[in-house]
Amino acid sequence: EPEVTQTPSHQVTQMGQEVILRCVPISNHLYFYWYRQILGQKVEFLVSFYNNEISEKSEIFDDQFSVERPDGSNFTLKIRSTKLEDSAMYFCASRELDRQRTEAFFGQGTRLTVV
Amino acid sequence: AQSVTQLDSQVPVFEEAPVELRCNYSSSVSVYLFWYVQYPNQGLQLLLKYLSGSTLVKGINGFEAEFNKSQTSFHLRKPSVHICDTAEYFCAVSDTGRRALTFGSGTRLQVQP
């Protein structure tokens, strides 16, 4: 069964460093998302991406965040200068082209720890 | 804007007992509704979804949910739970145009022997 793959599963980084979280969406999917879940809190939407551009972003997704689909298969989330409060589980999700009957498939997540 | 409320942060239940996990939502437009499950140290897996049609939807692992538009609810039920159902359950909503999911705060189901 096709699945969304995220790497690494766990990343530890020092405050102020840049991190790149990687995702390989399901191959025929065209909508991509990043969500995050701070420990003990709800899953929060960060950004959606379609047709090589951001289609929507939340207030969390400020200038320190960026997304990219560099090679047609990977979908990345970059955090330019990490803060302690960026520590969270980051989930990538993908969805087929809208047929009004589809749901998002989530990856296993990357646990980011900023120290 | 939408919001999702899961009133119960934890639900302890004995094995083979029935369970209901409550979810209420608010939205000014029509919505799609979802329940996701998160097993320990794993990602989010779709349990079931309501898009339109019959208000009673059946999902994987014996779960079902009923959409109640007048009460803006989408409660999740299972008639007999197992130890392996122990997990975090998230209710989520998206509007038909926006598609990004708004999640509730989650309910931890703890099934005890």
PDB file of C-alpha atoms in Angstrom:
ATOM      1  CA  GLU A   1       0.000   0.000   0.000  1.00  0.00           C
ATOM      2  CA  PRO A   2       1.442   3.388  -0.927  1.00  0.00           C
ATOM      3  CA  GLU A   3       2.407   5.601   1.982  1.00  0.00           C
ATOM      4  CA  VAL A   4       3.837   8.985   2.812  1.00  0.00           C
ATOM      5  CA  THR A   5       7.436   8.691   3.964  1.00  0.00           C
ATOM      6  CA  GLN A   6       9.193  11.173   6.224  1.00  0.00           C
ATOM      7  CA  THR A   7      12.867  11.452   7.102  1.00  0.00           C
ATOM      8  CA  PRO A   8      14.466  11.634   9.556  1.00  0.00           C
ATOM      9  CA  SER A   9      12.225  10.133  12.202  1.00  0.00           C
ATOM     10  CA  HIS A  10      13.976  12.176  14.872  1.00  0.00           C
ATOM     11  CA  GLN A  11      16.148  15.278  14.544  1.00  0.00           C
ATOM     12  CA  VAL A  12      17.962  17.098  17.300  1.00  0.00           C
ATOM     13  CA  THR A  13      19.297  20.542  16.519  1.00  0.00           C
ATOM     14  CA  GLN A  14      20.757  23.481  18.337  1.00  0.00           C
ATOM     15  CA  MET A  15      18.766  26.666  18.662  1.00  0.00           C
ATOM     16  CA  GLY A  16      19.476  29.006  15.778  1.00  0.00           C
ATOM     17  CA  GLN A  17      20.394  26.256  13.351  1.00  0.00           C
ATOM     18  CA  GLU A  18      18.573  25.538  10.108  1.00  0.00           C
ATOM     19  CA  VAL A  19      16.761  22.248   9.662  1.00  0.00           C
ATOM     20  CA  ILE A  20      15.174  20.601   6.661  1.00  0.00           C
ATOM     21  CA  LEU A  21      12.482  18.011   7.145  1.00  0.00           C
ATOM     22  CA  ARG A  22      11.881  15.732   4.211  1.00  0.00           C
ATOM     23  CA  CYS A  23       8.791  14.028   2.908  1.00  0.00           C
ATOM     24  CA  VAL A  24       8.049  11.790  -0.034  1.00  0.00           C
ATOM     25  CA  PRO A  25       4.318  12.033  -0.746  1.00  0.00           C
ATOM     26  CA  ILE A  26       2.315   9.308  -2.433  1.00  0.00           C
ATOM     27  CA  SER A  27       3.254   9.385  -6.094  1.00  0.00           C
ATOM     28  CA  ASN A  28      -0.036  10.368  -7.741  1.00  0.00           C
ATOM     29  CA  HIS A  29      -0.943  12.929  -5.104  1.00  0.00           C
ATOM     30  CA  LEU A  30      -0.892  16.592  -5.980  1.00  0.00           C
ATOM     31  CA  TYR A  31      -1.759  18.378  -2.734  1.00  0.00           C
ATOM     32  CA  PHE A  32       0.806  18.446   0.041  1.00  0.00           C
ATOM     33  CA  TYR A  33       0.630  19.632   3.606  1.00  0.00           C
ATOM     34  CA  TRP A  34       2.702  20.151   6.712  1.00  0.00           C
ATOM     35  CA  TYR A  35       1.221  19.957  10.169  1.00  0.00           C
ATOM     36  CA  ARG A  36       2.860  20.052  13.559  1.00  0.00           C
ATOM     37  CA  GLN A  37       1.993  18.687  16.975  1.00  0.00           C
ATOM     38  CA  ILE A  38       3.680  20.176  20.009  1.00  0.00           C
ATOM     39  CA  LEU A  39       3.937  17.559  22.745  1.00  0.00           C
ATOM     40  CA  GLY A  40       0.604  17.136  24.480  1.00  0.00           C
ATOM     41  CA  GLN A  41      -1.203  19.552  22.187  1.00  0.00           C
ATOM     42  CA  LYS A  42      -3.412  19.328  19.139  1.00  0.00           C
ATOM     43  CA  VAL A  43      -2.258  18.832  15.586  1.00  0.00           C
ATOM     44  CA  GLU A  44      -1.976  22.233  13.888  1.00  0.00           C
ATOM     45  CA  PHE A  45      -2.014  23.096  10.199  1.00  0.00           C
ATOM     46  CA  LEU A  46       1.066  24.872   8.888  1.00  0.00           C
ATOM     47  CA  VAL A  47       0.896  25.053   5.117  1.00  0.00           C
ATOM     48  CA  SER A  48      -0.619  23.536   2.004  1.00  0.00           C
ATOM     49  CA  PHE A  49       1.101  23.317  -1.363  1.00  0.00           C
ATOM     50  CA  TYR A  50      -0.289  22.733  -4.826  1.00  0.00           C
ATOM     51  CA  ASN A  51       1.001  23.273  -8.324  1.00  0.00           C
ATOM     52  CA  ASN A  52       4.410  24.346  -7.020  1.00  0.00           C
ATOM     53  CA  GLU A  53       3.148  27.099  -4.820  1.00  0.00           C
ATOM     54  CA  ILE A  54       1.730  27.654  -1.384  1.00  0.00           C
ATOM     55  CA  SER A  55      -2.040  27.560  -1.553  1.00  0.00           C
ATOM     56  CA  GLU A  56      -2.661  28.357   2.084  1.00  0.00           C
ATOM     57  CA  LYS A  57      -0.696  28.914   5.271  1.00  0.00           C
ATOM     58  CA  SER A  58      -1.522  29.424   8.918  1.00  0.00           C
ATOM     59  CA  GLU A  59      -0.325  32.183  11.196  1.00  0.00           C
ATOM     60  CA  ILE A  60       2.258  29.759  12.560  1.00  0.00           C
ATOM     61  CA  PHE A  61       3.965  29.606   9.165  1.00  0.00           C
ATOM     62  CA  ASP A  62       5.992  32.800   9.441  1.00  0.00           C
ATOM     63  CA  ASP A  63       9.082  33.959   7.568  1.00  0.00           C
ATOM     64  CA  GLN A  64      11.330  31.417   9.233  1.00  0.00           C
ATOM     65  CA  PHE A  65       9.459  28.596   7.497  1.00  0.00           C
ATOM     66  CA  SER A  66       9.590  27.669   3.845  1.00  0.00           C
ATOM     67  CA  VAL A  67       8.501  24.728   1.723  1.00  0.00           C
ATOM     68  CA  GLU A  68       9.822  23.373  -1.502  1.00  0.00           C
ATOM     69  CA  ARG A  69       9.285  20.552  -3.950  1.00  0.00           C
ATOM     70  CA  PRO A  70      12.775  20.456  -5.390  1.00  0.00           C
ATOM     71  CA  ASP A  71      12.680  17.424  -7.634  1.00  0.00           C
ATOM     72  CA  GLY A  72       9.123  16.267  -8.272  1.00  0.00           C
ATOM     73  CA  SER A  73       9.174  13.634  -5.557  1.00  0.00           C
ATOM     74  CA  ASN A  74      10.384  15.231  -2.328  1.00  0.00           C
ATOM     75  CA  PHE A  75       8.498  17.856  -0.374  1.00  0.00           C
ATOM     76  CA  THR A  76      10.547  19.690   2.213  1.00  0.00           C
ATOM     77  CA  LEU A  77       9.934  21.979   5.153  1.00  0.00           C
ATOM     78  CA  LYS A  78      12.795  24.280   6.098  1.00  0.00           C
ATOM     79  CA  ILE A  79      13.072  26.129   9.368  1.00  0.00           C
ATOM     80  CA  ARG A  80      15.759  28.777   8.963  1.00  0.00           C
ATOM     81  CA  SER A  81      16.669  29.580  12.545  1.00  0.00           C
ATOM     82  CA  THR A  82      15.150  27.165  14.981  1.00  0.00           C
ATOM     83  CA  LYS A  83      13.756  28.217  18.328  1.00  0.00           C
ATOM     84  CA  LEU A  84      13.068  26.122  21.380  1.00  0.00           C
ATOM     85  CA  GLU A  85       9.352  26.425  20.727  1.00  0.00           C
ATOM     86  CA  ASP A  86       9.763  24.774  17.333  1.00  0.00           C
ATOM     87  CA  SER A  87      10.243  21.467  19.127  1.00  0.00           C
ATOM     88  CA  ALA A  88       7.351  19.333  17.957  1.00  0.00           C
ATOM     89  CA  MET A  89       6.317  16.387  15.825  1.00  0.00           C
ATOM     90  CA  TYR A  90       6.015  17.493  12.209  1.00  0.00           C
ATOM     91  CA  PHE A  91       3.671  15.574   9.942  1.00  0.00           C
ATOM     92  CA  CYS A  92       3.618  15.628   6.189  1.00  0.00           C
ATOM     93  CA  ALA A  93       0.407  14.706   4.377  1.00  0.00           C
ATOM     94  CA  SER A  94      -0.649  14.349   0.761  1.00  0.00           C
ATOM     95  CA  ARG A  95      -3.900  14.062  -1.148  1.00  0.00           C
ATOM     96  CA  GLU A  96      -5.037  13.241  -4.650  1.00  0.00           C
ATOM     97  CA  LEU A  97      -6.280  15.825  -7.082  1.00  0.00           C
ATOM     98  CA  ASP A  98      -9.587  17.027  -5.817  1.00  0.00           C
ATOM     99  CA  ARG A  99     -12.459  14.786  -6.711  1.00  0.00           C
ATOM    100  CA  GLN A 100     -14.399  16.017  -3.705  1.00  0.00           C
ATOM    101  CA  ARG A 101     -14.088  12.579  -2.189  1.00  0.00           C
ATOM    102  CA  THR A 102     -10.559  12.257  -0.908  1.00  0.00           C
ATOM    103  CA  GLU A 103      -8.763  12.431   2.371  1.00  0.00           C
ATOM    104  CA  ALA A 104      -5.208  13.276   3.355  1.00  0.00           C
ATOM    105  CA  PHE A 105      -2.713  10.513   4.054  1.00  0.00           C
ATOM    106  CA  PHE A 106      -0.193  11.255   6.773  1.00  0.00           C
ATOM    107  CA  GLY A 107       3.399  10.226   7.227  1.00  0.00           C
ATOM    108  CA  GLN A 108       4.837   8.839  10.440  1.00  0.00           C
ATOM    109  CA  GLY A 109       6.193  12.213  11.446  1.00  0.00           C
ATOM    110  CA  THR A 110       9.564  13.742  12.276  1.00  0.00           C
ATOM    111  CA  ARG A 111      10.188  14.559  15.909  1.00  0.00           C
ATOM    112  CA  LEU A 112      12.196  17.770  16.023  1.00  0.00           C
ATOM    113  CA  THR A 113      13.951  18.595  19.267  1.00  0.00           C
ATOM    114  CA  VAL A 114      15.585  22.007  19.560  1.00  0.00           C
ATOM    115  CA  VAL A 115      18.131  22.291  22.366  1.00  0.00           C
TER     116      VAL A 115
ATOM    117  CA  ALA B   1     -13.138  29.556  10.418  1.00  0.00           C
ATOM    118  CA  GLN B   2     -13.786  26.184  11.954  1.00  0.00           C
ATOM    119  CA  SER B   3     -13.152  24.695  15.335  1.00  0.00           C
ATOM    120  CA  VAL B   4     -13.360  21.219  16.804  1.00  0.00           C
ATOM    121  CA  THR B   5     -14.001  20.358  20.424  1.00  0.00           C
ATOM    122  CA  GLN B   6     -13.216  17.020  21.972  1.00  0.00           C
ATOM    123  CA  LEU B   7     -14.451  17.391  25.507  1.00  0.00           C
ATOM    124  CA  ASP B   8     -12.890  14.225  26.875  1.00  0.00           C
ATOM    125  CA  SER B   9      -9.112  14.317  27.079  1.00  0.00           C
ATOM    126  CA  GLN B  10      -8.978  10.758  28.427  1.00  0.00           C
ATOM    127  CA  VAL B  11     -11.445   7.886  28.338  1.00  0.00           C
ATOM    128  CA  PRO B  12     -10.606   4.791  30.370  1.00  0.00           C
ATOM    129  CA  VAL B  13     -12.676   1.729  29.514  1.00  0.00           C
ATOM    130  CA  PHE B  14     -12.519  -1.958  30.183  1.00  0.00           C
ATOM    131  CA  GLU B  15     -11.873  -4.455  27.435  1.00  0.00           C
ATOM    132  CA  GLU B  16     -15.007  -5.570  25.556  1.00  0.00           C
ATOM    133  CA  ALA B  17     -17.007  -2.605  26.840  1.00  0.00           C
ATOM    134  CA  PRO B  18     -18.595  -0.116  24.435  1.00  0.00           C
ATOM    135  CA  VAL B  19     -17.097   3.320  24.013  1.00  0.00           C
ATOM    136  CA  GLU B  20     -18.133   6.695  22.634  1.00  0.00           C
ATOM    137  CA  LEU B  21     -15.664   9.485  21.950  1.00  0.00           C
ATOM    138  CA  ARG B  22     -17.330  12.825  21.573  1.00  0.00           C
ATOM    139  CA  CYS B  23     -16.641  15.432  18.933  1.00  0.00           C
ATOM    140  CA  ASN B  24     -18.405  18.709  18.290  1.00  0.00           C
ATOM    141  CA  TYR B  25     -17.525  21.202  15.609  1.00  0.00           C
ATOM    142  CA  SER B  26     -18.416  24.692  14.541  1.00  0.00           C
ATOM    143  CA  SER B  27     -18.350  26.043  11.028  1.00  0.00           C
ATOM    144  CA  SER B  28     -20.216  28.585   8.965  1.00  0.00           C
ATOM    145  CA  VAL B  29     -20.013  26.400   5.854  1.00  0.00           C
ATOM    146  CA  SER B  30     -20.546  22.781   4.948  1.00  0.00           C
ATOM    147  CA  VAL B  31     -17.811  20.520   6.204  1.00  0.00           C
ATOM    148  CA  TYR B  32     -16.193  17.180   5.787  1.00  0.00           C
ATOM    149  CA  LEU B  33     -15.548  15.299   9.024  1.00  0.00           C
ATOM    150  CA  PHE B  34     -12.852  12.811   9.900  1.00  0.00           C
ATOM    151  CA  TRP B  35     -11.595  10.664  12.719  1.00  0.00           C
ATOM    152  CA  TYR B  36      -7.899   9.836  12.834  1.00  0.00           C
ATOM    153  CA  VAL B  37      -6.124   7.461  15.204  1.00  0.00           C
ATOM    154  CA  GLN B  38      -2.559   7.811  16.438  1.00  0.00           C
ATOM    155  CA  TYR B  39      -0.978   4.747  17.995  1.00  0.00           C
ATOM    156  CA  PRO B  40       2.044   5.321  20.245  1.00  0.00           C
ATOM    157  CA  ASN B  41       5.037   6.628  18.315  1.00  0.00           C
ATOM    158  CA  GLN B  42       3.202   6.445  15.020  1.00  0.00           C
ATOM    159  CA  GLY B  43       1.599   8.819  12.559  1.00  0.00           C
ATOM    160  CA  LEU B  44      -2.043   9.605  11.939  1.00  0.00           C
ATOM    161  CA  GLN B  45      -4.207   6.941  10.366  1.00  0.00           C
ATOM    162  CA  LEU B  46      -7.658   7.615   8.973  1.00  0.00           C
ATOM    163  CA  LEU B  47     -10.396   5.704  10.796  1.00  0.00           C
ATOM    164  CA  LEU B  48     -13.385   7.024   8.898  1.00  0.00           C
ATOM    165  CA  LYS B  49     -14.793  10.040   7.144  1.00  0.00           C
ATOM    166  CA  TYR B  50     -18.083  11.738   6.461  1.00  0.00           C
ATOM    167  CA  LEU B  51     -18.382  13.631   3.191  1.00  0.00           C
ATOM    168  CA  SER B  52     -22.084  13.377   2.357  1.00  0.00           C
ATOM    169  CA  GLY B  53     -24.929  10.894   2.221  1.00  0.00           C
ATOM    170  CA  SER B  54     -25.735   8.516   5.047  1.00  0.00           C
ATOM    171  CA  THR B  55     -25.084  10.080   8.422  1.00  0.00           C
ATOM    172  CA  LEU B  56     -23.817   6.802   9.865  1.00  0.00           C
ATOM    173  CA  VAL B  57     -20.379   5.980   8.586  1.00  0.00           C
ATOM    174  CA  LYS B  58     -18.400   2.841   9.234  1.00  0.00           C
ATOM    175  CA  GLY B  59     -14.652   2.765   9.416  1.00  0.00           C
ATOM    176  CA  ILE B  60     -11.806   0.403  10.049  1.00  0.00           C
ATOM    177  CA  ASN B  61     -11.333  -1.724  13.147  1.00  0.00           C
ATOM    178  CA  GLY B  62     -15.054  -1.833  13.935  1.00  0.00           C
ATOM    179  CA  PHE B  63     -15.452   1.889  14.558  1.00  0.00           C
ATOM    180  CA  GLU B  64     -18.399   3.927  13.373  1.00  0.00           C
ATOM    181  CA  ALA B  65     -19.481   7.531  13.713  1.00  0.00           C
ATOM    182  CA  GLU B  66     -22.706   9.418  13.283  1.00  0.00           C
ATOM    183  CA  PHE B  67     -22.965  12.868  11.806  1.00  0.00           C
ATOM    184  CA  ASN B  68     -25.609  15.007  13.485  1.00  0.00           C
ATOM    185  CA  LYS B  69     -25.973  18.309  11.710  1.00  0.00           C
ATOM    186  CA  SER B  70     -28.446  19.844  14.145  1.00  0.00           C
ATOM    187  CA  GLN B  71     -26.135  19.137  17.071  1.00  0.00           C
ATOM    188  CA  THR B  72     -22.959  19.732  15.054  1.00  0.00           C
ATOM    189  CA  SER B  73     -21.556  16.497  16.367  1.00  0.00           C
ATOM    190  CA  PHE B  74     -19.628  13.561  14.960  1.00  0.00           C
ATOM    191  CA  HIS B  75     -19.236  11.105  17.810  1.00  0.00           C
ATOM    192  CA  LEU B  76     -17.126   7.985  17.389  1.00  0.00           C
ATOM    193  CA  ARG B  77     -18.371   4.645  18.724  1.00  0.00           C
ATOM    194  CA  LYS B  78     -17.278   1.073  19.028  1.00  0.00           C
ATOM    195  CA  PRO B  79     -19.502  -1.597  20.570  1.00  0.00           C
ATOM    196  CA  SER B  80     -16.666  -3.646  22.043  1.00  0.00           C
ATOM    197  CA  VAL B  81     -13.123  -2.382  22.452  1.00  0.00           C
ATOM    198  CA  HIS B  82      -9.883  -4.309  22.618  1.00  0.00           C
ATOM    199  CA  ILE B  83      -6.553  -3.631  24.296  1.00  0.00           C
ATOM    200  CA  CYS B  84      -5.089  -2.817  20.886  1.00  0.00           C
ATOM    201  CA  ASP B  85      -7.520   0.110  20.517  1.00  0.00           C
ATOM    202  CA  THR B  86      -5.519   2.015  23.108  1.00  0.00           C
ATOM    203  CA  ALA B  87      -4.436   5.143  21.234  1.00  0.00           C
ATOM    204  CA  GLU B  88      -5.060   8.847  20.748  1.00  0.00           C
ATOM    205  CA  TYR B  89      -8.107   9.681  18.641  1.00  0.00           C
ATOM    206  CA  PHE B  90      -8.448  12.950  16.785  1.00  0.00           C
ATOM    207  CA  CYS B  91     -11.555  14.424  15.270  1.00  0.00           C
ATOM    208  CA  ALA B  92     -10.932  16.770  12.362  1.00  0.00           C
ATOM    209  CA  VAL B  93     -12.919  18.963  10.014  1.00  0.00           C
ATOM    210  CA  SER B  94     -12.294  20.665   6.705  1.00  0.00           C
ATOM    211  CA  ASP B  95     -14.536  22.807   4.620  1.00  0.00           C
ATOM    212  CA  THR B  96     -15.265  21.643   1.136  1.00  0.00           C
ATOM    213  CA  GLY B  97     -13.089  24.292  -0.447  1.00  0.00           C
ATOM    214  CA  ARG B  98     -10.241  24.869   1.944  1.00  0.00           C
ATOM    215  CA  ARG B  99      -9.220  21.261   2.534  1.00  0.00           C
ATOM    216  CA  ALA B 100      -6.697  21.875   5.309  1.00  0.00           C
ATOM    217  CA  LEU B 101      -7.756  19.991   8.400  1.00  0.00           C
ATOM    218  CA  THR B 102      -8.630  21.563  11.715  1.00  0.00           C
ATOM    219  CA  PHE B 103      -8.058  19.080  14.498  1.00  0.00           C
ATOM    220  CA  GLY B 104      -9.522  18.674  17.926  1.00  0.00           C
ATOM    221  CA  SER B 105      -7.259  18.337  20.927  1.00  0.00           C
ATOM    222  CA  GLY B 106      -7.550  14.562  20.922  1.00  0.00           C
ATOM    223  CA  THR B 107      -8.951  11.913  23.243  1.00  0.00           C
ATOM    224  CA  ARG B 108      -6.723   9.265  24.744  1.00  0.00           C
ATOM    225  CA  LEU B 109      -8.569   5.966  24.853  1.00  0.00           C
ATOM    226  CA  GLN B 110      -7.117   3.621  27.451  1.00  0.00           C
ATOM    227  CA  VAL B 111      -8.458   0.101  27.306  1.00  0.00           C
ATOM    228  CA  GLN B 112      -7.867  -1.862  30.478  1.00  0.00           C
ATOM    229  CA  PRO B 113      -8.027  -5.633  30.870  1.00  0.00           C
TER     230      PRO B 113
END
